[in-house]
Amino acid sequence: MSFTSTYGRHRVRRAVVASAIAAAAIGLTATVSDAAPAPDHASAAGAHRVTTVSPEGADATGVSGTWRGTLKYLAPGKVTVAPKSGMEQGFHVGPHTKVLGAAAICGGPDGNVTIDSKGDGTTPCTLKQLMKAAKTDAVKVRATVKNGVATTIAEHYHP
């Protein structure tokens, strides 16, 4: 047996081990992401749903739940919500995403703040307005996501 073939087997073995570790990490991400969604409102203690999906190129396919936090731009058609504590959750937005503003994303036609009893926006906004607001990294939202695509993003108004 030559040194080259032994060295080659060690390289292959290391690649197999690295692949197994990567596959396990992906499995853990899916397991954590499939956890029960957080309640629709934040508790006094500031409870937020925490996932292991990072914003850097993360594929949010299959992620479902509701998150509250800061809206951030990721890429065209993709945003994240960053809670006060925990990992950001990335997801897609599209033509079927309902966007509701209070003041920062968009507001009432007369310039008034428009909110419901929970402080979430009620004025329909465009995806263009959402993406512009996401680039500010300053808008608080409640995002409801199903299968990796936002169904509703509502601005949470805070004066």
Tab-separated table of N, CA and C in Angstrom:
chain	number	residue	atom	x	y	z
A	1	MET	N	0.853	-1.173	0.000
A	1	MET	CA	0.000	0.000	0.000
A	1	MET	C	0.895	1.231	0.000
A	2	SER	N	0.612	2.140	-0.862
A	2	SER	CA	1.448	3.327	-0.989
A	2	SER	C	0.917	4.453	-0.110
A	3	PHE	N	1.772	5.423	0.118
A	3	PHE	CA	1.392	6.593	0.900
A	3	PHE	C	0.251	7.345	0.233
A	4	THR	N	0.273	7.458	-1.100
A	4	THR	CA	-0.729	8.207	-1.843
A	4	THR	C	-2.119	7.617	-1.649
A	5	SER	N	-2.267	6.300	-1.720
A	5	SER	CA	-3.596	5.707	-1.569
A	5	SER	C	-4.104	5.838	-0.141
A	6	THR	N	-3.224	5.729	0.843
A	6	THR	CA	-3.630	5.912	2.238
A	6	THR	C	-4.059	7.361	2.466
A	7	TYR	N	-3.281	8.276	1.924
A	7	TYR	CA	-3.619	9.693	2.050
A	7	TYR	C	-4.953	9.974	1.374
A	8	GLY	N	-5.192	9.404	0.203
A	8	GLY	CA	-6.440	9.590	-0.523
A	8	GLY	C	-7.636	9.062	0.260
A	9	ARG	N	-7.481	7.898	0.909
A	9	ARG	CA	-8.587	7.352	1.714
A	9	ARG	C	-8.902	8.253	2.900
A	10	HIS	N	-7.892	8.841	3.500
A	10	HIS	CA	-8.120	9.756	4.619
A	10	HIS	C	-8.884	10.994	4.158
A	11	ARG	N	-8.552	11.484	2.966
A	11	ARG	CA	-9.276	12.640	2.425
A	11	ARG	C	-10.729	12.292	2.165
A	12	VAL	N	-10.966	11.106	1.611
A	12	VAL	CA	-12.335	10.678	1.342
A	12	VAL	C	-13.097	10.515	2.650
A	13	ARG	N	-12.449	9.897	3.637
A	13	ARG	CA	-13.089	9.692	4.944
A	13	ARG	C	-13.454	11.040	5.577
A	14	ARG	N	-12.553	12.028	5.497
A	14	ARG	CA	-12.843	13.352	6.044
A	14	ARG	C	-14.005	14.006	5.310
A	15	ALA	N	-14.062	13.842	3.998
A	15	ALA	CA	-15.172	14.409	3.224
A	15	ALA	C	-16.492	13.762	3.603
A	16	VAL	N	-16.488	12.449	3.838
A	16	VAL	CA	-17.716	11.751	4.243
A	16	VAL	C	-18.175	12.228	5.611
A	17	VAL	N	-17.231	12.368	6.543
A	17	VAL	CA	-17.574	12.853	7.885
A	17	VAL	C	-18.113	14.276	7.818
A	18	ALA	N	-17.468	15.138	7.025
A	18	ALA	CA	-17.940	16.522	6.885
A	18	ALA	C	-19.340	16.555	6.282
A	19	SER	N	-19.599	15.692	5.298
A	19	SER	CA	-20.934	15.636	4.694
A	19	SER	C	-21.979	15.187	5.700
A	20	ALA	N	-21.625	14.214	6.536
A	20	ALA	CA	-22.561	13.729	7.552
A	20	ALA	C	-22.882	14.825	8.568
A	21	ILE	N	-21.873	15.592	8.954
A	21	ILE	CA	-22.091	16.692	9.897
A	21	ILE	C	-22.990	17.751	9.271
A	22	ALA	N	-22.750	18.082	8.009
A	22	ALA	CA	-23.581	19.079	7.323
A	22	ALA	C	-25.018	18.594	7.207
A	23	ALA	N	-25.206	17.322	6.882
A	23	ALA	CA	-26.562	16.778	6.770
A	23	ALA	C	-27.274	16.816	8.121
A	24	ALA	N	-26.541	16.509	9.183
A	24	ALA	CA	-27.139	16.564	10.521
A	24	ALA	C	-27.535	17.986	10.877
A	25	ALA	N	-26.703	18.957	10.518
A	25	ALA	CA	-27.019	20.359	10.808
A	25	ALA	C	-28.268	20.797	10.065
A	26	ILE	N	-28.410	20.373	8.812
A	26	ILE	CA	-29.610	20.716	8.048
A	26	ILE	C	-30.832	20.091	8.699
A	27	GLY	N	-30.711	18.854	9.148
A	27	GLY	CA	-31.822	18.182	9.834
A	27	GLY	C	-32.219	18.903	11.107
A	28	LEU	N	-31.225	19.396	11.852
A	28	LEU	CA	-31.533	20.142	13.073
A	28	LEU	C	-32.246	21.440	12.759
A	29	THR	N	-31.826	22.113	11.694
A	29	THR	CA	-32.488	23.351	11.290
A	29	THR	C	-33.945	23.092	10.988
A	30	ALA	N	-34.226	22.033	10.238
A	30	ALA	CA	-35.612	21.715	9.896
A	30	ALA	C	-36.413	21.385	11.142
A	31	THR	N	-35.800	20.664	12.073
A	31	THR	CA	-36.506	20.294	13.293
A	31	THR	C	-36.860	21.526	14.117
A	32	VAL	N	-35.899	22.440	14.280
A	32	VAL	CA	-36.165	23.637	15.059
A	32	VAL	C	-37.173	24.526	14.350
A	33	SER	N	-37.051	24.664	13.037
A	33	SER	CA	-37.948	25.523	12.283
A	33	SER	C	-39.377	25.013	12.276
A	34	ASP	N	-39.565	23.707	12.443
A	34	ASP	CA	-40.900	23.139	12.439
A	34	ASP	C	-41.544	23.149	13.814
A	35	ALA	N	-40.907	23.798	14.776
A	35	ALA	CA	-41.462	23.878	16.127
A	35	ALA	C	-42.767	24.651	16.109
A	36	ALA	N	-43.530	24.525	17.168
A	36	ALA	CA	-44.815	25.221	17.248
A	36	ALA	C	-44.596	26.719	17.160
A	37	PRO	N	-45.437	27.420	16.403
A	37	PRO	CA	-45.261	28.858	16.255
A	37	PRO	C	-45.514	29.602	17.559
A	38	ALA	N	-44.884	30.756	17.646
A	38	ALA	CA	-45.072	31.614	18.810
A	38	ALA	C	-46.475	32.198	18.779
A	39	PRO	N	-46.974	32.617	19.933
A	39	PRO	CA	-48.287	33.241	19.932
A	39	PRO	C	-48.307	34.480	19.054
A	40	ASP	N	-49.487	34.886	18.624
A	40	ASP	CA	-49.635	36.016	17.722
A	40	ASP	C	-49.257	37.338	18.376
A	41	HIS	N	-49.126	37.362	19.674
A	41	HIS	CA	-48.749	38.595	20.357
A	41	HIS	C	-47.556	38.319	21.252
A	42	ALA	N	-46.734	39.316	21.437
A	42	ALA	CA	-45.562	39.164	22.298
A	42	ALA	C	-45.994	39.248	23.749
A	43	SER	N	-45.394	38.416	24.575
A	43	SER	CA	-45.734	38.447	25.994
A	43	SER	C	-44.991	39.584	26.672
A	44	ALA	N	-45.359	39.830	27.897
A	44	ALA	CA	-44.695	40.896	28.649
A	44	ALA	C	-43.213	40.590	28.804
A	45	ALA	N	-42.866	39.293	28.822
A	45	ALA	CA	-41.466	38.909	28.962
A	45	ALA	C	-40.726	39.009	27.636
A	46	GLY	N	-41.444	39.317	26.556
A	46	GLY	CA	-40.789	39.486	25.263
A	46	GLY	C	-40.490	38.166	24.576
A	47	ALA	N	-41.305	37.141	24.771
A	47	ALA	CA	-41.066	35.842	24.148
A	47	ALA	C	-41.150	35.962	22.636
A	48	HIS	N	-40.191	35.343	21.971
A	48	HIS	CA	-40.139	35.334	20.520
A	48	HIS	C	-39.806	33.938	20.063
A	49	ARG	N	-40.268	33.569	18.884
A	49	ARG	CA	-39.905	32.285	18.310
A	49	ARG	C	-38.469	32.368	17.838
A	50	VAL	N	-37.667	31.387	18.164
A	50	VAL	CA	-36.262	31.371	17.801
A	50	VAL	C	-36.018	30.209	16.853
A	51	THR	N	-35.340	30.478	15.742
A	51	THR	CA	-34.989	29.438	14.793
A	51	THR	C	-33.517	29.516	14.481
A	52	THR	N	-33.017	28.518	13.786
A	52	THR	CA	-31.604	28.506	13.446
A	52	THR	C	-31.347	28.935	12.011
A	53	VAL	N	-32.347	29.466	11.330
A	53	VAL	CA	-32.166	29.899	9.957
A	53	VAL	C	-31.459	31.242	9.957
A	54	SER	N	-30.322	31.311	9.269
A	54	SER	CA	-29.581	32.567	9.197
A	54	SER	C	-29.981	33.329	7.947
A	55	PRO	N	-29.837	34.640	7.928
A	55	PRO	CA	-30.260	35.416	6.771
A	55	PRO	C	-29.351	35.261	5.560
A	56	GLU	N	-28.133	34.813	5.721
A	56	GLU	CA	-27.192	34.735	4.609
A	56	GLU	C	-27.565	33.602	3.663
A	57	GLY	N	-28.393	33.912	2.667
A	57	GLY	CA	-28.726	32.943	1.640
A	57	GLY	C	-29.578	31.786	2.131
A	58	ALA	N	-30.209	31.924	3.266
A	58	ALA	CA	-30.993	30.833	3.829
A	58	ALA	C	-32.184	30.512	2.942
A	59	ASP	N	-32.441	29.235	2.779
A	59	ASP	CA	-33.612	28.791	2.037
A	59	ASP	C	-34.717	28.598	3.053
A	60	ALA	N	-35.764	29.384	2.950
A	60	ALA	CA	-36.846	29.356	3.945
A	60	ALA	C	-37.989	28.452	3.535
A	61	THR	N	-37.779	27.616	2.549
A	61	THR	CA	-38.831	26.733	2.062
A	61	THR	C	-39.367	25.880	3.199
A	62	GLY	N	-40.678	25.880	3.345
A	62	GLY	CA	-41.319	25.031	4.339
A	62	GLY	C	-41.497	25.653	5.702
A	63	VAL	N	-40.873	26.789	5.973
A	63	VAL	CA	-40.987	27.428	7.275
A	63	VAL	C	-42.390	28.001	7.437
A	64	SER	N	-43.004	27.735	8.576
A	64	SER	CA	-44.331	28.284	8.868
A	64	SER	C	-44.359	28.784	10.300
A	65	GLY	N	-45.077	29.867	10.543
A	65	GLY	CA	-45.212	30.408	11.889
A	65	GLY	C	-45.443	31.902	11.858
A	66	THR	N	-45.425	32.492	13.040
A	66	THR	CA	-45.604	33.935	13.188
A	66	THR	C	-44.442	34.480	14.003
A	67	TRP	N	-43.845	35.556	13.508
A	67	TRP	CA	-42.713	36.182	14.185
A	67	TRP	C	-42.971	37.667	14.351
A	68	ARG	N	-42.451	38.231	15.445
A	68	ARG	CA	-42.466	39.671	15.686
A	68	ARG	C	-41.026	40.126	15.829
A	69	GLY	N	-40.717	41.238	15.192
A	69	GLY	CA	-39.365	41.765	15.290
A	69	GLY	C	-39.130	42.835	14.244
A	70	THR	N	-37.855	43.135	14.005
A	70	THR	CA	-37.460	44.161	13.052
A	70	THR	C	-37.395	43.574	11.651
A	71	LEU	N	-38.068	44.223	10.724
A	71	LEU	CA	-38.071	43.814	9.330
A	71	LEU	C	-36.750	44.221	8.682
A	72	LYS	N	-36.120	43.282	7.949
A	72	LYS	CA	-34.855	43.572	7.283
A	72	LYS	C	-34.883	43.029	5.862
A	73	TYR	N	-34.258	43.763	4.957
A	73	TYR	CA	-34.149	43.364	3.552
A	73	TYR	C	-33.067	42.311	3.423
A	74	LEU	N	-33.343	41.244	2.670
A	74	LEU	CA	-32.349	40.209	2.424
A	74	LEU	C	-31.938	40.188	0.956
A	75	ALA	N	-32.904	40.155	0.066
A	75	ALA	CA	-32.679	40.125	-1.381
A	75	ALA	C	-34.016	40.441	-2.043
A	76	PRO	N	-34.032	40.661	-3.344
A	76	PRO	CA	-35.329	40.904	-3.984
A	76	PRO	C	-36.298	39.749	-3.692
A	77	GLY	N	-37.449	40.085	-3.138
A	77	GLY	CA	-38.448	39.075	-2.822
A	77	GLY	C	-38.186	38.293	-1.548
A	78	LYS	N	-37.155	38.673	-0.801
A	78	LYS	CA	-36.824	37.991	0.455
A	78	LYS	C	-36.542	39.016	1.550
A	79	VAL	N	-37.099	38.766	2.724
A	79	VAL	CA	-36.863	39.614	3.888
A	79	VAL	C	-36.629	38.713	5.099
A	80	THR	N	-36.251	39.336	6.198
A	80	THR	CA	-36.127	38.612	7.459
A	80	THR	C	-36.858	39.396	8.536
A	81	VAL	N	-37.168	38.695	9.623
A	81	VAL	CA	-37.652	39.340	10.836
A	81	VAL	C	-36.671	38.965	11.931
A	82	ALA	N	-36.128	39.972	12.593
A	82	ALA	CA	-35.150	39.767	13.653
A	82	ALA	C	-35.784	40.108	14.991
A	83	PRO	N	-36.064	39.101	15.832
A	83	PRO	CA	-36.621	39.390	17.156
A	83	PRO	C	-35.565	40.036	18.047
A	84	LYS	N	-35.994	40.552	19.196
A	84	LYS	CA	-35.042	41.170	20.126
A	84	LYS	C	-33.975	40.178	20.561
A	85	SER	N	-34.367	38.921	20.721
A	85	SER	CA	-33.401	37.876	21.057
A	85	SER	C	-33.656	36.689	20.139
A	86	GLY	N	-32.601	35.996	19.785
A	86	GLY	CA	-32.740	34.842	18.909
A	86	GLY	C	-32.307	35.156	17.502
A	87	MET	N	-32.452	34.165	16.656
A	87	MET	CA	-32.008	34.254	15.266
A	87	MET	C	-33.050	34.914	14.375
A	88	GLU	N	-32.557	35.570	13.330
A	88	GLU	CA	-33.446	36.120	12.317
A	88	GLU	C	-34.115	34.978	11.563
A	89	GLN	N	-35.333	35.221	11.109
A	89	GLN	CA	-36.048	34.241	10.292
A	89	GLN	C	-36.240	34.814	8.903
A	90	GLY	N	-35.716	34.148	7.911
A	90	GLY	CA	-35.861	34.595	6.535
A	90	GLY	C	-37.043	33.925	5.862
A	91	PHE	N	-37.652	34.635	4.912
A	91	PHE	CA	-38.772	34.088	4.158
A	91	PHE	C	-38.981	34.923	2.907
A	92	HIS	N	-39.812	34.397	2.027
A	92	HIS	CA	-40.117	35.064	0.765
A	92	HIS	C	-41.370	35.925	0.905
A	93	VAL	N	-41.463	36.939	0.052
A	93	VAL	CA	-42.687	37.731	-0.093
A	93	VAL	C	-43.058	37.695	-1.564
A	94	GLY	N	-44.345	37.818	-1.846
A	94	GLY	CA	-44.777	37.748	-3.229
A	94	GLY	C	-46.109	38.429	-3.438
A	95	PRO	N	-46.684	38.244	-4.609
A	95	PRO	CA	-47.917	38.947	-4.953
A	95	PRO	C	-49.110	38.603	-4.060
A	96	HIS	N	-49.045	37.465	-3.373
A	96	HIS	CA	-50.151	37.087	-2.488
A	96	HIS	C	-49.904	37.486	-1.034
A	97	THR	N	-48.751	38.136	-0.763
A	97	THR	CA	-48.459	38.601	0.592
A	97	THR	C	-49.287	39.851	0.873
A	98	LYS	N	-50.049	39.819	1.950
A	98	LYS	CA	-50.853	40.976	2.373
A	98	LYS	C	-49.960	41.841	3.260
A	99	VAL	N	-49.735	43.074	2.846
A	99	VAL	CA	-48.880	44.004	3.586
A	99	VAL	C	-49.770	45.086	4.178
A	100	LEU	N	-49.666	45.266	5.504
A	100	LEU	CA	-50.484	46.260	6.209
A	100	LEU	C	-49.579	47.232	6.948
A	101	GLY	N	-49.770	48.505	6.694
A	101	GLY	CA	-48.939	49.525	7.319
A	101	GLY	C	-49.692	50.322	8.357
A	102	ALA	N	-48.918	50.986	9.202
A	102	ALA	CA	-49.473	51.888	10.209
A	102	ALA	C	-49.023	53.316	9.919
A	103	ALA	N	-47.730	53.468	9.636
A	103	ALA	CA	-47.171	54.790	9.341
A	103	ALA	C	-45.858	54.675	8.573
A	104	ALA	N	-44.973	53.757	8.976
A	104	ALA	CA	-43.639	53.667	8.368
A	104	ALA	C	-43.643	52.964	7.014
A	105	ILE	N	-44.354	51.849	6.882
A	105	ILE	CA	-44.421	51.172	5.574
A	105	ILE	C	-45.309	52.006	4.661
A	106	CYS	N	-46.499	52.291	5.136
A	106	CYS	CA	-47.448	53.212	4.505
A	106	CYS	C	-48.497	53.505	5.570
A	107	GLY	N	-49.215	54.579	5.403
A	107	GLY	CA	-50.239	54.943	6.382
A	107	GLY	C	-51.539	55.298	5.704
A	108	GLY	N	-52.447	55.804	6.487
A	108	GLY	CA	-53.739	56.204	5.941
A	108	GLY	C	-53.594	57.265	4.874
A	109	PRO	N	-54.553	57.353	3.967
A	109	PRO	CA	-54.471	58.314	2.869
A	109	PRO	C	-54.409	59.767	3.343
A	110	ASP	N	-54.914	60.023	4.526
A	110	ASP	CA	-54.895	61.389	5.057
A	110	ASP	C	-53.669	61.651	5.937
A	111	GLY	N	-52.731	60.674	5.956
A	111	GLY	CA	-51.519	60.832	6.759
A	111	GLY	C	-51.664	60.360	8.191
A	112	ASN	N	-52.825	59.856	8.566
A	112	ASN	CA	-53.041	59.365	9.922
A	112	ASN	C	-52.465	57.971	10.107
A	113	VAL	N	-52.121	57.652	11.349
A	113	VAL	CA	-51.686	56.309	11.719
A	113	VAL	C	-52.924	55.423	11.746
A	114	THR	N	-52.816	54.226	11.161
A	114	THR	CA	-53.952	53.307	11.107
A	114	THR	C	-53.568	51.987	11.758
A	115	ILE	N	-54.150	51.696	12.941
A	115	ILE	CA	-53.803	50.475	13.672
A	115	ILE	C	-55.051	49.800	14.223
A	116	ASP	N	-54.889	48.505	14.537
A	116	ASP	CA	-55.955	47.763	15.197
A	116	ASP	C	-55.737	47.803	16.708
A	117	SER	N	-56.511	47.045	17.466
A	117	SER	CA	-56.429	47.072	18.926
A	117	SER	C	-55.107	46.526	19.468
A	118	LYS	N	-54.348	45.780	18.648
A	118	LYS	CA	-53.047	45.239	19.068
A	118	LYS	C	-51.884	46.142	18.670
A	119	GLY	N	-52.197	47.241	17.965
A	119	GLY	CA	-51.156	48.163	17.524
A	119	GLY	C	-50.554	47.808	16.177
A	120	ASP	N	-51.193	46.877	15.450
A	120	ASP	CA	-50.709	46.472	14.135
A	120	ASP	C	-51.420	47.266	13.045
A	121	GLY	N	-50.685	47.582	11.985
A	121	GLY	CA	-51.205	48.381	10.891
A	121	GLY	C	-52.402	47.763	10.192
A	122	THR	N	-53.238	48.635	9.611
A	122	THR	CA	-54.438	48.191	8.903
A	122	THR	C	-54.543	48.743	7.476
A	123	THR	N	-53.625	49.620	7.073
A	123	THR	CA	-53.683	50.196	5.727
A	123	THR	C	-52.965	49.281	4.733
A	124	PRO	N	-53.639	48.883	3.649
A	124	PRO	CA	-52.978	48.042	2.638
A	124	PRO	C	-51.813	48.793	1.988
A	125	CYS	N	-50.664	48.106	1.877
A	125	CYS	CA	-49.459	48.676	1.273
A	125	CYS	C	-49.012	47.791	0.108
A	126	THR	N	-48.097	48.311	-0.694
A	126	THR	CA	-47.559	47.555	-1.822
A	126	THR	C	-46.282	46.815	-1.412
A	127	LEU	N	-45.909	45.823	-2.211
A	127	LEU	CA	-44.642	45.123	-1.969
A	127	LEU	C	-43.464	46.084	-2.134
A	128	LYS	N	-43.572	47.019	-3.048
A	128	LYS	CA	-42.512	48.010	-3.241
A	128	LYS	C	-42.310	48.825	-1.962
A	129	GLN	N	-43.417	49.237	-1.327
A	129	GLN	CA	-43.335	49.986	-0.065
A	129	GLN	C	-42.734	49.111	1.040
A	130	LEU	N	-43.097	47.829	1.059
A	130	LEU	CA	-42.554	46.902	2.052
A	130	LEU	C	-41.045	46.771	1.897
A	131	MET	N	-40.588	46.552	0.671
A	131	MET	CA	-39.157	46.357	0.441
A	131	MET	C	-38.360	47.622	0.772
A	132	LYS	N	-38.924	48.786	0.468
A	132	LYS	CA	-38.265	50.049	0.812
A	132	LYS	C	-38.146	50.177	2.331
A	133	ALA	N	-39.218	49.846	3.045
A	133	ALA	CA	-39.199	49.911	4.510
A	133	ALA	C	-38.221	48.892	5.097
A	134	ALA	N	-38.128	47.711	4.475
A	134	ALA	CA	-37.225	46.671	4.974
A	134	ALA	C	-35.774	47.127	4.927
A	135	LYS	N	-35.430	47.945	3.952
A	135	LYS	CA	-34.053	48.421	3.806
A	135	LYS	C	-33.652	49.412	4.893
A	136	THR	N	-34.617	49.927	5.661
A	136	THR	CA	-34.291	50.866	6.740
A	136	THR	C	-33.850	50.152	8.007
A	137	ASP	N	-34.161	48.869	8.144
A	137	ASP	CA	-33.856	48.092	9.359
A	137	ASP	C	-34.422	48.755	10.616
A	138	ALA	N	-35.575	49.422	10.479
A	138	ALA	CA	-36.130	50.158	11.616
A	138	ALA	C	-37.611	49.885	11.853
A	139	VAL	N	-38.251	49.092	10.993
A	139	VAL	CA	-39.693	48.890	11.106
A	139	VAL	C	-39.979	47.596	11.857
A	140	LYS	N	-40.805	47.691	12.886
A	140	LYS	CA	-41.225	46.515	13.653
A	140	LYS	C	-42.463	45.925	12.990
A	141	VAL	N	-42.491	44.586	12.869
A	141	VAL	CA	-43.606	43.930	12.193
A	141	VAL	C	-44.018	42.641	12.896
A	142	ARG	N	-45.188	42.165	12.503
A	142	ARG	CA	-45.653	40.811	12.809
A	142	ARG	C	-45.777	40.142	11.458
A	143	ALA	N	-45.014	39.062	11.255
A	143	ALA	CA	-45.034	38.359	9.970
A	143	ALA	C	-45.610	36.960	10.169
A	144	THR	N	-46.613	36.628	9.385
A	144	THR	CA	-47.190	35.298	9.384
A	144	THR	C	-46.747	34.622	8.090
A	145	VAL	N	-46.120	33.447	8.237
A	145	VAL	CA	-45.496	32.759	7.115
A	145	VAL	C	-46.054	31.343	7.007
A	146	LYS	N	-46.320	30.923	5.785
A	146	LYS	CA	-46.771	29.555	5.534
A	146	LYS	C	-45.941	28.985	4.390
A	147	ASN	N	-45.312	27.850	4.652
A	147	ASN	CA	-44.479	27.176	3.644
A	147	ASN	C	-43.426	28.097	3.039
A	148	GLY	N	-42.801	28.915	3.871
A	148	GLY	CA	-41.700	29.759	3.432
A	148	GLY	C	-42.082	31.064	2.772
A	149	VAL	N	-43.391	31.341	2.646
A	149	VAL	CA	-43.848	32.579	2.011
A	149	VAL	C	-44.753	33.335	2.981
A	150	ALA	N	-44.508	34.628	3.134
A	150	ALA	CA	-45.331	35.445	4.030
A	150	ALA	C	-46.753	35.541	3.496
A	151	THR	N	-47.721	35.271	4.361
A	151	THR	CA	-49.122	35.488	3.994
A	151	THR	C	-49.540	36.893	4.388
A	152	THR	N	-49.036	37.358	5.562
A	152	THR	CA	-49.338	38.704	6.040
A	152	THR	C	-48.122	39.286	6.745
A	153	ILE	N	-47.831	40.532	6.449
A	153	ILE	CA	-46.831	41.298	7.203
A	153	ILE	C	-47.517	42.577	7.628
A	154	ALA	N	-47.657	42.754	8.934
A	154	ALA	CA	-48.303	43.938	9.480
A	154	ALA	C	-47.313	44.740	10.315
A	155	GLU	N	-47.194	45.999	9.989
A	155	GLU	CA	-46.329	46.893	10.763
A	155	GLU	C	-46.886	47.029	12.175
A	156	HIS	N	-46.001	46.929	13.164
A	156	HIS	CA	-46.398	47.172	14.555
A	156	HIS	C	-46.002	48.605	14.894
A	157	TYR	N	-47.001	49.410	15.162
A	157	TYR	CA	-46.758	50.827	15.407
A	157	TYR	C	-46.223	51.047	16.816
A	158	HIS	N	-45.166	51.813	16.890
A	158	HIS	CA	-44.610	52.240	18.187
A	158	HIS	C	-44.197	53.692	18.050
A	159	PRO	N	-44.929	54.571	18.737
A	159	PRO	CA	-44.649	56.016	18.604
A	159	PRO	C	-43.295	56.407	19.118
